[in-house]
Amino acid sequence: MGSLRKALIVVAMLGAGAGVGSALFALVTPGELQKQAMLKDIPEQDPRRRDEAARTQQLIMATLQESVATQENVAWRKNWMVSGSGRST
């Protein structure tokens, strides 16, 4: 009789654990869906934000290329390269 009682207690505990697990799963799943919806709102996921970031990157690269091509910068780089190689002008 004692072993039957212990077995019933174990089954009851497992059943309660399964019930708690199911309840937690039911509570967490909507939160997961909400998290996925929030991830869609992240700027990197938004197509408009990606277009804006690409355009900003293009402007930065154009500015850098323009600054590299200016005569002052070209002259400075030539002087730096000449002084770095040990030759004098």
CSV table of C-alpha atoms in Angstrom, one decimal:
chain,number,residue,atom,x,y,z
A,1,MET,CA,0.0,0.0,0.0
A,2,GLY,CA,2.9,2.3,0.8
A,3,SER,CA,4.5,1.9,-2.6
A,4,LEU,CA,1.1,2.5,-4.3
A,5,ARG,CA,0.8,5.8,-2.4
A,6,LYS,CA,4.3,6.8,-3.3
A,7,ALA,CA,3.6,6.0,-7.0
A,8,LEU,CA,0.4,8.1,-6.9
A,9,ILE,CA,2.3,11.0,-5.3
A,10,VAL,CA,5.0,10.8,-8.0
A,11,VAL,CA,2.4,10.8,-10.8
A,12,ALA,CA,0.6,13.7,-9.2
A,13,MET,CA,3.8,15.7,-8.9
A,14,LEU,CA,4.7,14.9,-12.6
A,15,GLY,CA,1.2,15.9,-13.6
A,16,ALA,CA,1.5,19.2,-11.7
A,17,GLY,CA,4.9,19.8,-13.3
A,18,ALA,CA,3.4,19.2,-16.7
A,19,GLY,CA,0.6,21.6,-15.9
A,20,VAL,CA,3.0,24.3,-14.8
A,21,GLY,CA,5.1,23.7,-17.9
A,22,SER,CA,2.1,24.0,-20.2
A,23,ALA,CA,1.0,27.2,-18.5
A,24,LEU,CA,4.4,28.7,-18.8
A,25,PHE,CA,4.6,27.7,-22.4
A,26,ALA,CA,1.2,29.4,-23.0
A,27,LEU,CA,2.5,32.6,-21.3
A,28,VAL,CA,5.9,32.7,-23.0
A,29,THR,CA,4.7,32.0,-26.6
A,30,PRO,CA,2.8,35.3,-27.0
A,31,GLY,CA,5.8,37.1,-25.6
A,32,GLU,CA,8.0,35.4,-28.2
A,33,LEU,CA,5.6,36.6,-30.9
A,34,GLN,CA,5.7,40.1,-29.5
A,35,LYS,CA,9.5,39.9,-29.5
A,36,GLN,CA,9.6,38.9,-33.1
A,37,ALA,CA,7.3,41.8,-33.9
A,38,MET,CA,9.6,44.2,-32.1
A,39,LEU,CA,12.6,42.9,-34.0
A,40,LYS,CA,10.9,43.9,-37.2
A,41,ASP,CA,10.8,47.4,-35.9
A,42,ILE,CA,14.6,47.5,-35.4
A,43,PRO,CA,16.1,50.2,-37.8
A,44,GLU,CA,18.3,47.7,-39.6
A,45,GLN,CA,15.2,45.6,-40.5
A,46,ASP,CA,13.3,48.6,-41.8
A,47,PRO,CA,13.8,49.0,-45.6
A,48,ARG,CA,13.6,52.8,-45.4
A,49,ARG,CA,16.4,52.8,-42.7
A,50,ARG,CA,18.5,50.5,-44.9
A,51,ASP,CA,18.1,52.8,-47.9
A,52,GLU,CA,19.0,55.8,-45.7
A,53,ALA,CA,22.1,54.1,-44.3
A,54,ALA,CA,23.2,53.1,-47.8
A,55,ARG,CA,22.8,56.7,-49.0
A,56,THR,CA,24.7,58.0,-46.0
A,57,GLN,CA,27.5,55.5,-46.7
A,58,GLN,CA,27.7,56.7,-50.4
A,59,LEU,CA,27.9,60.3,-49.3
A,60,ILE,CA,30.7,59.5,-46.8
A,61,MET,CA,32.6,57.6,-49.5
A,62,ALA,CA,32.2,60.4,-52.0
A,63,THR,CA,33.5,62.9,-49.5
A,64,LEU,CA,36.5,60.8,-48.6
A,65,GLN,CA,37.3,60.3,-52.3
A,66,GLU,CA,37.0,64.0,-52.9
A,67,SER,CA,39.3,64.8,-50.0
A,68,VAL,CA,41.9,62.3,-51.2
A,69,ALA,CA,41.9,63.9,-54.7
A,70,THR,CA,42.4,67.5,-53.5
A,71,GLN,CA,45.7,69.0,-54.5
A,72,GLU,CA,46.7,69.9,-50.9
A,73,ASN,CA,46.3,66.4,-49.8
A,74,VAL,CA,48.1,65.0,-52.9
A,75,ALA,CA,51.0,67.4,-52.2
A,76,TRP,CA,51.1,66.4,-48.5
A,77,ARG,CA,51.1,62.7,-49.3
A,78,LYS,CA,54.0,63.2,-51.8
A,79,ASN,CA,56.0,65.1,-49.3
A,80,TRP,CA,55.3,62.5,-46.6
A,81,MET,CA,56.3,59.6,-48.9
A,82,VAL,CA,59.5,61.3,-50.0
A,83,SER,CA,60.5,62.1,-46.4
A,84,GLY,CA,59.6,58.6,-45.3
A,85,SER,CA,61.8,56.9,-47.9
A,86,GLY,CA,64.9,58.9,-46.8
A,87,ARG,CA,65.2,61.0,-49.9
A,88,SER,CA,65.1,64.8,-49.7
A,89,THR,CA,63.3,67.1,-52.1
